[in-house]
Short mmCIF file of C-alpha atoms in Angstrom, two decimals:
data_model
loop_
_atom_site.label_atom_id
_atom_site.label_comp_id
_atom_site.label_asym_id
_atom_site.label_seq_id
_atom_site.Cartn_x
_atom_site.Cartn_y
_atom_site.Cartn_z
CA MET A 1 79.77 134.90 65.11
CA ASP A 2 76.67 134.48 63.01
CA VAL A 3 75.79 137.45 60.71
CA THR A 4 72.70 137.41 58.53
CA ARG A 5 70.36 139.59 56.43
CA ARG A 6 66.57 138.97 55.75
CA GLY A 7 64.71 136.33 57.65
CA VAL A 8 61.59 135.80 59.74
CA LEU A 9 61.49 136.43 63.47
CA GLY A 10 61.89 132.96 65.00
CA GLY A 11 63.59 131.17 62.19
CA MET A 12 66.04 133.77 60.97
CA LEU A 13 69.22 132.54 62.27
CA GLY A 14 70.78 130.16 59.64
CA ALA A 15 74.11 130.60 58.48
CA GLY A 16 74.48 133.39 55.95
CA ALA A 17 76.88 135.81 54.26
CA MET A 18 76.88 139.55 54.94
CA LEU A 19 75.89 141.37 51.82
CA ALA A 20 78.37 143.99 50.41
CA ALA A 21 78.09 147.53 52.18
CA PRO A 22 75.52 149.49 50.05
CA THR A 23 76.06 153.09 48.79
CA VAL A 24 73.81 155.98 49.40
CA LEU A 25 73.48 159.34 47.75
CA ARG A 26 74.12 162.70 49.48
CA ALA A 27 71.83 165.62 48.83
CA GLU A 28 74.30 166.93 46.31
CA GLY A 29 74.27 163.57 44.48
CA ALA A 30 77.64 162.22 45.43
CA ALA A 31 77.65 158.46 46.24
CA VAL A 32 78.86 157.69 49.67
CA ARG A 33 79.80 154.04 50.79
CA MET A 34 77.84 153.18 53.87
CA LEU A 35 79.90 151.39 56.50
CA SER A 36 78.81 147.80 57.21
CA GLY A 37 77.82 146.59 60.66
CA GLU A 38 81.02 144.88 61.01
CA GLU A 39 83.20 148.03 60.21
CA LEU A 40 81.30 150.01 62.63
CA ILE A 41 81.76 147.37 65.47
CA ALA A 42 85.61 147.09 64.55
CA ALA A 43 85.85 150.97 64.84
CA ALA A 44 84.23 150.92 68.31
CA ARG A 45 87.03 148.78 69.90
CA LEU A 46 84.81 147.11 72.49
CA GLY A 47 85.85 143.55 72.64
CA GLY A 48 83.61 140.96 74.23
CA ASP A 49 80.26 140.39 72.49
CA VAL A 50 78.25 142.45 70.26
CA GLY A 51 74.82 141.16 69.10
CA TYR A 52 71.92 142.99 67.31
CA VAL A 53 68.67 142.29 65.34
CA VAL A 54 66.60 144.87 63.47
CA ALA A 55 63.32 143.94 61.99
CA ASP A 56 60.41 145.41 60.10
CA ALA A 57 57.98 146.28 62.96
CA ARG A 58 54.92 145.62 60.78
CA THR A 59 55.75 142.12 59.24
CA GLY A 60 58.33 140.89 61.65
CA LEU A 61 60.82 140.42 58.73
CA VAL A 62 64.35 140.32 60.01
CA LEU A 63 66.40 142.73 58.14
CA GLU A 64 69.82 142.31 59.61
CA ALA A 65 71.39 140.43 62.50
CA ARG A 66 74.65 139.54 64.13
CA ASP A 67 74.71 136.88 66.87
CA GLY A 68 71.01 137.47 67.19
CA GLY A 69 70.35 134.10 68.89
CA LYS A 70 73.15 134.33 71.48
CA PRO A 71 71.70 134.97 75.16
CA MET A 72 73.48 137.99 76.49
CA ALA A 73 73.20 140.29 79.65
CA PRO A 74 70.29 142.69 78.90
CA ALA A 75 71.01 145.02 81.77
CA SER A 76 68.14 147.34 82.17
CA THR A 77 66.54 146.66 78.90
CA ALA A 78 65.14 143.64 81.05
CA LYS A 79 62.68 146.15 82.29
CA THR A 80 60.96 146.14 78.74
CA ILE A 81 60.02 142.44 79.37
CA THR A 82 58.90 143.35 83.00
CA THR A 83 56.68 145.90 81.45
CA LEU A 84 55.10 143.43 79.21
CA TYR A 85 54.71 140.93 81.88
CA ALA A 86 52.99 143.43 84.22
CA LEU A 87 50.66 144.95 81.90
CA GLU A 88 49.33 141.70 80.63
CA THR A 89 48.94 140.23 84.09
CA LEU A 90 47.80 143.23 86.09
CA GLY A 91 46.14 145.40 83.36
CA PRO A 92 46.29 149.10 82.71
CA GLN A 93 43.80 149.98 85.42
CA PHE A 94 45.84 148.41 88.33
CA ARG A 95 46.93 150.69 91.11
CA PHE A 96 48.69 149.71 94.35
CA GLN A 97 47.03 150.35 97.67
CA THR A 98 48.71 151.20 100.88
CA ARG A 99 46.28 151.00 103.75
CA VAL A 100 46.07 151.88 107.56
CA LEU A 101 43.94 149.33 109.31
CA ALA A 102 42.54 149.18 113.10
CA THR A 103 41.68 146.02 114.91
CA GLY A 104 39.01 147.72 116.91
CA PRO A 105 36.70 150.88 116.75
CA VAL A 106 37.82 154.46 117.26
CA SER A 107 36.34 155.78 120.64
CA GLY A 108 37.18 159.07 122.26
CA GLY A 109 39.92 159.54 119.57
CA ARG A 110 41.73 156.29 120.40
CA VAL A 111 41.72 153.19 118.39
CA GLN A 112 40.59 150.54 120.64
CA GLY A 113 43.08 147.81 119.58
CA ASP A 114 46.09 147.85 117.14
CA LEU A 115 46.73 150.28 114.35
CA ILE A 116 48.49 148.71 111.32
CA LEU A 117 50.44 150.27 108.47
CA ALA A 118 49.88 147.73 105.74
CA GLY A 119 52.02 148.03 102.59
CA GLY A 120 50.60 146.85 99.14
CA GLY A 121 53.80 146.79 97.26
CA ASP A 122 53.57 150.20 95.90
CA PRO A 123 57.14 151.12 94.84
CA THR A 124 56.19 154.79 94.33
CA LEU A 125 55.14 155.57 97.99
CA ASP A 126 57.09 158.46 99.54
CA THR A 127 56.92 160.41 102.75
CA ASP A 128 54.24 162.67 101.29
CA GLY A 129 52.10 159.80 100.72
CA LEU A 130 52.48 158.57 104.33
CA ALA A 131 51.72 162.07 105.42
CA ASP A 132 48.45 162.02 103.37
CA LEU A 133 47.56 158.73 105.27
CA VAL A 134 48.34 160.63 108.46
CA ALA A 135 46.20 163.37 107.55
CA ASP A 136 43.15 161.14 106.96
CA LEU A 137 43.62 159.59 110.37
CA ALA A 138 43.65 163.19 111.94
CA ARG A 139 40.53 164.16 109.90
CA LYS A 140 38.74 161.15 111.37
CA GLY A 141 39.61 162.31 114.95
CA VAL A 142 42.27 159.70 115.85
CA THR A 143 44.59 160.70 118.57
CA GLY A 144 46.16 157.62 119.69
CA VAL A 145 45.81 153.78 120.05
CA SER A 146 45.19 151.50 123.01
CA GLY A 147 47.14 148.72 121.58
CA ARG A 148 50.26 148.25 119.32
CA PHE A 149 51.43 150.01 116.21
CA LEU A 150 52.13 147.23 113.67
CA VAL A 151 53.77 147.46 110.34
CA TRP A 152 53.16 144.76 107.54
CA GLY A 153 55.20 144.45 104.35
CA GLY A 154 54.18 140.89 103.54
CA ALA A 155 52.41 141.87 100.29
CA LEU A 156 55.73 140.98 98.63
CA PRO A 157 58.49 138.40 99.77
CA TYR A 158 61.42 140.25 101.39
CA ALA A 159 64.77 140.40 99.84
CA GLU A 160 67.69 142.14 101.56
CA GLU A 161 68.84 143.54 98.13
CA ILE A 162 68.13 143.24 94.32
CA ALA A 163 71.64 141.95 93.31
CA ALA A 164 74.50 140.61 95.39
CA ASP A 165 77.41 141.80 93.11
CA GLN A 166 76.85 145.68 93.84
CA PRO A 167 78.58 147.94 96.29
CA VAL A 168 77.00 148.02 99.72
CA HIS A 169 76.21 151.77 99.57
CA VAL A 170 74.39 152.24 96.13
CA GLY A 171 70.95 153.45 96.45
CA TYR A 172 69.77 151.66 93.31
CA ASN A 173 70.37 148.30 95.04
CA PRO A 174 67.95 148.41 98.08
CA SER A 175 65.91 145.64 99.82
CA ILE A 176 62.60 144.71 98.55
CA SER A 177 59.38 144.35 100.65
CA GLY A 178 55.61 144.87 100.33
CA LEU A 179 56.16 148.16 102.10
CA ILE A 180 58.39 150.46 100.01
CA LEU A 181 59.25 154.04 101.07
CA ASN A 182 61.15 156.50 99.10
CA TYR A 183 62.35 153.56 96.75
CA ASN A 184 63.70 151.98 100.02
CA ARG A 185 66.25 154.78 100.46
CA VAL A 186 67.31 157.04 103.15
CA HIS A 187 68.97 160.39 102.51
CA PHE A 188 72.45 160.98 104.07
CA GLU A 189 73.71 164.52 104.27
CA TRP A 190 76.99 165.90 105.45
CA LYS A 191 78.53 169.44 106.22
CA ARG A 192 81.92 169.96 107.52
CA ALA A 193 81.55 171.37 111.17
CA LYS A 194 83.85 172.44 114.09
CA GLY A 195 85.94 169.27 115.00
CA GLY A 196 84.57 167.01 112.24
CA TYR A 197 81.34 166.75 110.31
CA ALA A 198 77.49 167.39 110.92
CA LEU A 199 75.78 164.25 109.69
CA ALA A 200 71.99 163.88 109.19
CA MET A 201 69.70 160.92 107.93
CA ASP A 202 66.28 161.88 106.80
CA ALA A 203 63.34 160.59 104.61
CA ARG A 204 62.95 163.78 102.72
CA SER A 205 60.21 164.18 100.17
CA GLU A 206 58.81 167.27 98.29
CA ARG A 207 56.89 168.61 101.48
CA TYR A 208 58.40 166.93 104.55
CA VAL A 209 61.86 166.33 105.83
CA PRO A 210 61.41 163.88 108.82
CA LYS A 211 64.40 162.62 110.86
CA VAL A 212 65.12 158.90 110.67
CA TYR A 213 65.69 157.05 113.87
CA THR A 214 66.09 153.55 112.50
CA ALA A 215 69.17 154.37 110.69
CA ASP A 216 72.30 156.10 111.64
CA VAL A 217 75.76 157.11 110.26
CA ALA A 218 79.20 158.05 111.74
CA ALA A 219 82.30 159.34 109.93
CA VAL A 220 85.45 157.48 110.82
CA ALA A 221 89.05 157.92 110.05
CA ARG A 222 90.01 155.20 107.47
CA GLN A 223 91.12 154.94 103.90
CA ALA A 224 88.83 151.83 102.85
CA PRO A 225 86.01 150.84 102.64
CA LEU A 226 84.23 153.91 101.69
CA PHE A 227 80.99 152.65 103.43
CA ASP A 228 80.60 149.99 105.93
CA TYR A 229 77.10 148.69 107.08
CA ARG A 230 75.91 146.41 109.80
CA GLN A 231 72.46 145.87 111.76
CA SER A 232 71.88 145.50 115.38
CA GLY A 233 68.90 145.95 117.64
CA GLY A 234 66.55 146.27 114.73
CA LYS A 235 68.45 149.42 113.41
CA GLU A 236 70.75 150.05 110.62
CA HIS A 237 74.32 151.49 111.28
CA TRP A 238 76.62 152.97 108.62
CA THR A 239 80.02 154.37 108.84
CA VAL A 240 81.61 156.34 105.95
CA ALA A 241 85.55 157.26 105.40
CA ALA A 242 85.71 160.73 106.65
CA ASN A 243 88.54 161.72 104.19
CA ALA A 244 86.20 160.99 101.36
CA LEU A 245 83.56 163.37 102.36
CA GLY A 246 84.94 166.67 101.25
CA LYS A 247 83.23 169.93 102.54
CA ALA A 248 79.60 169.13 102.11
CA GLY A 249 77.30 166.75 100.14
CA ALA A 250 74.56 164.38 100.13
CA ARG A 251 73.46 160.98 98.63
CA TRP A 252 70.85 158.26 99.16
CA LEU A 253 71.65 155.03 100.87
CA PRO A 254 69.73 151.77 100.49
CA VAL A 255 67.49 150.65 103.30
CA ARG A 256 67.67 147.01 104.49
CA LEU A 257 64.96 147.03 107.01
CA PRO A 258 62.16 148.54 105.20
CA ASP A 259 59.16 147.93 107.40
CA ALA A 260 61.03 149.46 110.33
CA TYR A 261 61.97 152.60 108.32
CA ALA A 262 58.43 153.16 107.09
CA GLY A 263 56.93 152.73 110.54
CA ASP A 264 59.54 155.14 111.88
CA VAL A 265 58.64 157.84 109.54
CA PHE A 266 54.89 157.17 110.02
CA GLN A 267 55.25 157.50 113.64
CA SER A 268 57.16 160.94 113.21
CA LEU A 269 54.52 162.16 110.94
CA ALA A 270 51.75 161.05 113.16
CA ARG A 271 53.26 162.88 116.24
CA ALA A 272 53.48 166.04 114.20
CA ARG A 273 49.75 165.83 113.73
CA GLY A 274 48.93 165.24 117.34
CA ILE A 275 48.57 161.29 117.00
CA ASP A 276 50.40 159.40 119.65
CA LEU A 277 51.61 156.07 118.44
CA PRO A 278 53.86 153.66 120.31
CA ALA A 279 57.22 152.21 118.62
CA PRO A 280 56.27 150.51 115.43
CA GLU A 281 56.53 146.63 115.39
CA PRO A 282 57.00 144.79 112.06
CA VAL A 283 54.90 141.76 111.93
CA ARG A 284 54.68 138.87 109.46
CA GLY A 285 50.98 138.54 109.22
CA LEU A 286 47.84 140.71 109.17
CA PRO A 287 45.46 140.26 112.08
CA GLY A 288 42.01 138.90 110.85
CA GLY A 289 39.12 141.27 110.89
CA ALA A 290 41.08 144.56 110.64
CA GLN A 291 39.04 147.46 109.20
CA VAL A 292 40.40 150.14 106.84
CA LEU A 293 40.71 153.68 108.33
CA ALA A 294 42.77 155.43 105.47
CA SER A 295 43.99 154.17 102.13
CA LYS A 296 46.33 155.59 99.54
CA ALA A 297 46.19 154.49 95.88
CA SER A 298 49.04 154.72 93.58
CA ASP A 299 49.00 156.22 89.82
CA PRO A 300 47.72 153.85 87.38
CA LEU A 301 50.15 151.03 86.36
CA PRO A 302 51.18 152.71 82.85
CA VAL A 303 52.13 155.86 84.59
CA ILE A 304 54.22 153.97 86.94
CA LEU A 305 55.99 151.87 84.10
CA ARG A 306 56.48 155.14 81.91
CA SER A 307 58.52 156.62 84.75
CA MET A 308 60.32 153.32 85.66
CA LEU A 309 61.32 153.14 81.82
CA LYS A 310 62.45 156.63 81.79
CA TYR A 311 64.42 156.69 85.21
CA SER A 312 65.41 153.01 85.02
CA THR A 313 64.23 152.57 88.79
CA ASN A 314 65.15 149.06 89.86
CA ILE A 315 62.99 148.81 92.76
CA VAL A 316 59.98 149.79 90.71
CA ALA A 317 60.86 147.00 88.14
CA GLU A 318 60.95 144.43 90.95
CA ALA A 319 57.83 145.48 92.61
CA VAL A 320 55.75 145.28 89.62
CA GLY A 321 57.29 142.14 88.43
CA MET A 322 56.85 140.35 91.82
CA THR A 323 53.33 141.72 92.21
CA ALA A 324 52.47 140.21 88.70
CA SER A 325 53.94 136.98 89.87
CA THR A 326 51.90 137.09 92.93
CA VAL A 327 48.63 137.56 90.99
CA ARG A 328 49.54 134.77 88.56
CA GLY A 329 49.69 132.48 91.78
CA VAL A 330 53.52 131.69 91.48
CA ASN A 331 56.26 132.09 93.71
CA ALA A 332 56.98 135.76 93.84
CA ALA A 333 60.37 135.68 95.51
CA ARG A 334 62.82 137.67 93.55
CA GLY A 335 64.75 134.85 91.90
CA PRO A 336 61.73 132.48 91.27
CA SER A 337 59.66 135.49 90.23
CA GLY A 338 62.28 136.25 87.54
CA ALA A 339 62.08 132.55 86.47
CA ALA A 340 58.32 132.77 86.25
CA MET A 341 58.71 135.78 83.94
CA SER A 342 61.16 133.74 81.67
CA ASP A 343 58.60 130.90 81.53
CA TRP A 344 55.86 133.35 80.59
CA LEU A 345 57.86 134.89 77.95
CA SER A 346 58.63 131.53 76.48
CA GLY A 347 55.01 130.58 76.49
CA ARG A 348 54.04 134.00 74.51
CA LEU A 349 56.96 133.59 72.00
CA GLY A 350 56.75 129.91 71.34
CA GLY A 351 59.95 128.92 73.30
CA THR A 352 62.89 131.09 74.25
CA ARG A 353 66.29 130.54 76.13
CA ALA A 354 65.87 133.55 78.10
CA ARG A 355 66.73 133.34 81.82
CA PHE A 356 65.77 136.20 84.33
CA VAL A 357 67.05 136.26 87.97
CA ASP A 358 65.08 139.43 88.60
CA HIS A 359 62.92 142.06 86.86
CA SER A 360 65.23 145.03 86.65
CA GLY A 361 68.22 143.58 84.89
CA LEU A 362 70.53 144.57 87.72
CA GLY A 363 71.63 141.00 88.10
CA GLY A 364 74.51 140.04 86.10
CA ASP A 365 73.03 136.60 85.38
CA ASP A 366 70.07 137.82 83.39
CA ARG A 367 70.19 136.38 79.80
CA ILE A 368 68.09 136.96 76.74
CA ALA A 369 68.99 136.93 73.14
CA PRO A 370 68.67 139.91 70.90
CA VAL A 371 66.23 138.07 68.67
CA GLU A 372 64.05 137.17 71.62
CA MET A 373 64.03 140.78 72.83
CA VAL A 374 62.95 141.94 69.23
CA LYS A 375 60.27 139.33 69.10
CA ALA A 376 58.75 140.67 72.45
CA VAL A 377 58.96 144.22 71.31
CA THR A 378 57.58 143.49 67.96
CA LEU A 379 54.72 140.85 68.73
CA LEU A 380 53.85 141.68 72.49
CA GLY A 381 54.58 145.40 72.54
CA PRO A 382 51.81 146.77 70.31
CA LYS A 383 49.16 144.93 72.42
CA VAL A 384 49.91 146.90 75.53
CA GLY A 385 51.10 150.28 73.90
CA LEU A 386 54.87 149.64 74.73
CA ARG A 387 56.16 152.31 72.47
CA GLY A 388 54.23 155.07 74.17
CA LEU A 389 55.72 154.16 77.35
CA MET A 390 59.40 154.30 76.21
CA LYS A 391 61.48 157.37 76.41
CA PRO A 392 62.63 159.23 73.33
CA PHE A 393 66.21 158.30 72.53
CA ASN A 394 68.85 160.95 71.38
CA LEU A 395 71.28 159.71 68.84
CA ARG A 396 74.90 160.31 69.38
CA ASP A 397 77.67 161.64 66.98
CA GLU A 398 81.17 160.25 66.75
CA ALA A 399 82.26 162.29 69.56
CA GLY A 400 79.55 161.27 71.81
CA GLY A 401 77.59 164.35 71.63
CA LYS A 402 73.69 164.54 70.89
CA VAL A 403 72.85 164.79 67.28
CA LYS A 404 70.94 168.04 66.67
CA GLY A 405 68.08 168.07 64.41
CA GLN A 406 67.56 164.39 64.63
CA GLU A 407 65.42 163.12 61.73
CA ILE A 408 65.24 159.56 63.10
CA ARG A 409 62.65 159.03 65.80
CA VAL A 410 63.76 156.55 68.29
CA ASP A 411 61.83 155.37 71.55
CA ALA A 412 63.73 152.94 73.30
CA LYS A 413 65.05 151.44 76.69
CA THR A 414 68.61 151.68 77.69
CA GLY A 415 70.76 149.37 79.77
CA THR A 416 73.97 149.87 81.57
CA LEU A 417 76.14 147.96 83.95
CA ASN A 418 79.99 148.02 84.05
CA PHE A 419 81.13 146.96 80.49
CA VAL A 420 77.51 146.26 79.42
CA SER A 421 75.49 148.64 77.34
CA THR A 422 72.30 147.57 75.65
CA LEU A 423 69.56 149.32 73.74
CA THR A 424 66.04 148.08 72.59
CA GLY A 425 62.87 149.56 71.14
CA TYR A 426 61.41 151.35 67.92
CA ILE A 427 62.69 153.30 65.07
CA THR A 428 60.75 155.50 62.73
CA ALA A 429 62.91 156.26 59.72
CA PRO A 430 62.53 159.70 57.90
CA ASP A 431 60.24 158.16 55.27
CA GLY A 432 57.98 156.63 57.96
CA THR A 433 59.17 153.03 57.96
CA GLU A 434 59.01 151.50 61.38
CA LEU A 435 61.65 149.05 62.66
CA THR A 436 62.23 147.24 65.97
CA PHE A 437 65.49 146.41 67.20
CA ALA A 438 67.92 145.28 70.05
CA ILE A 439 71.56 145.84 70.42
CA PHE A 440 73.45 144.09 73.00
CA THR A 441 77.15 144.79 73.94
CA GLY A 442 79.00 143.24 76.81
CA ASP A 443 82.56 142.21 77.84
CA LEU A 444 81.68 140.09 80.79
CA ALA A 445 85.43 139.00 81.37
CA ARG A 446 86.27 142.82 82.18
CA ARG A 447 82.97 142.99 84.11
CA ALA A 448 83.92 140.00 86.38
CA GLN A 449 86.96 141.85 87.11
CA SER A 450 85.23 144.81 88.58
CA ARG A 451 82.80 143.05 90.83
CA ASP A 452 81.62 145.40 93.60
CA ALA A 453 82.94 148.68 91.90
CA GLU A 454 80.30 151.26 91.53
CA GLN A 455 82.16 152.71 88.45
CA ALA A 456 84.86 150.24 87.22
CA GLU A 457 87.96 151.76 85.79
CA GLY A 458 87.55 151.91 81.98
CA SER A 459 83.79 151.30 81.97
CA ARG A 460 82.83 154.90 81.23
CA GLY A 461 84.69 155.10 78.15
CA TRP A 462 83.71 151.65 77.09
CA VAL A 463 80.02 152.55 77.53
CA GLY A 464 80.46 155.72 75.61
CA ARG A 465 81.74 153.93 72.58
CA SER A 466 79.10 151.42 72.84
CA LYS A 467 76.50 154.22 72.91
CA VAL A 468 78.14 155.72 69.68
CA LEU A 469 77.94 152.51 67.96
CA GLN A 470 74.34 151.91 68.97
CA SER A 471 73.59 155.29 67.17
CA GLN A 472 75.62 154.45 64.10
CA LEU A 473 73.63 151.11 63.74
CA ILE A 474 70.38 152.87 64.07
CA THR A 475 71.32 155.63 61.65
CA ARG A 476 72.50 152.81 59.28
CA TRP A 477 69.32 150.86 59.50
CA ALA A 478 66.98 153.89 59.15
CA THR A 479 68.86 154.91 55.99
CA LEU A 480 69.27 151.43 54.34
CA TYR A 481 65.92 150.04 55.21
CA GLY A 482 63.73 153.27 55.35
#
């Protein structure tokens, strides 16, 4: 373990002794000894690894560090690096485009050729967005096609899932494709009915709830597994343990055949508007010479990234990161794209040991040192307005409750996996001093034992203690260095 005080980002990790814990004055003048970082860590009873760095945001001076140079799992704080990578590469004006193309003219209401739903990698496209495209076709008098209805998702390389070590049914680990609908999730709802359960799969959004025909689900009598999944005939088939359903409920399941799913929903929406389309056919390449009949633009990239950082949406991180790699002309497949982001970061920071296997942090093999994260936040963040995209962070008291009347402003990105809890961002102390920081905690041995568990036994309490520790460290730094 390496604990240091004072240094400059980049060369601050020489051996050093922790200074004695300082004292602070309460309002009434009584001196109170402030607990050291080591004392706070010991009280948290986490085990595993705890590393952190806090620096002066203006000068880059490292004020305090513990194992700051040790590469650790960042969890979703990796999305901070993805945000920097995407904004530098794509720019703040970038918008994703989803298009409907035709290989021939419209005559008598019919497209004389093929109609193509062409994804542009937009991770925010939902059923309402598809309905807007259909409405544009209807306004142009389209009622059908003489050829095929094709679906293209080749704007991004396909991946069946983001991370291989997650449970099969979790909606935050869907497939990746250049055509992404509803975050590549399908809505599963159940209600107890006579003789069993009434089950439904749909692609609901704010305005529409179309039935899905490319995925189905059945309740079966078994104890385990909770969900089982298979593909056949170009469709997705789920089964669920009936005794786990209860009276009624709903959840989102991941989609593994995203092009077929989007085509299915588009066909249903078109039918409702009087546009007759044949069954969708996913294709690998776009026909040459196709003309645009309708298009749908996403929000500007900063709007997408702000939402991604707030809700920690994995598929959004993967799509924007892979799109950035595509624009940079490097291999945009999930793993190589993560490696390309690692190389980019190393170039920007003058060398790092960071290793990314994805852009979301869901992969347990991602690694970055706290000092590297702080360097990125301190040196690269201001250039793209990173702090303004981050979510305000509520400090926690010793019981885990939110601190009321919080005087310390914190804008940060959280990260959570089983037995991994991380935090990085910006602090403004009550006197206006601005700090940057990263806190990484992880017990990878316990995490390895919980592979494929959605919520590992003991992880919730462990993460809760880590979050309290994070708040205590931030409070310490704001008091000591502010």
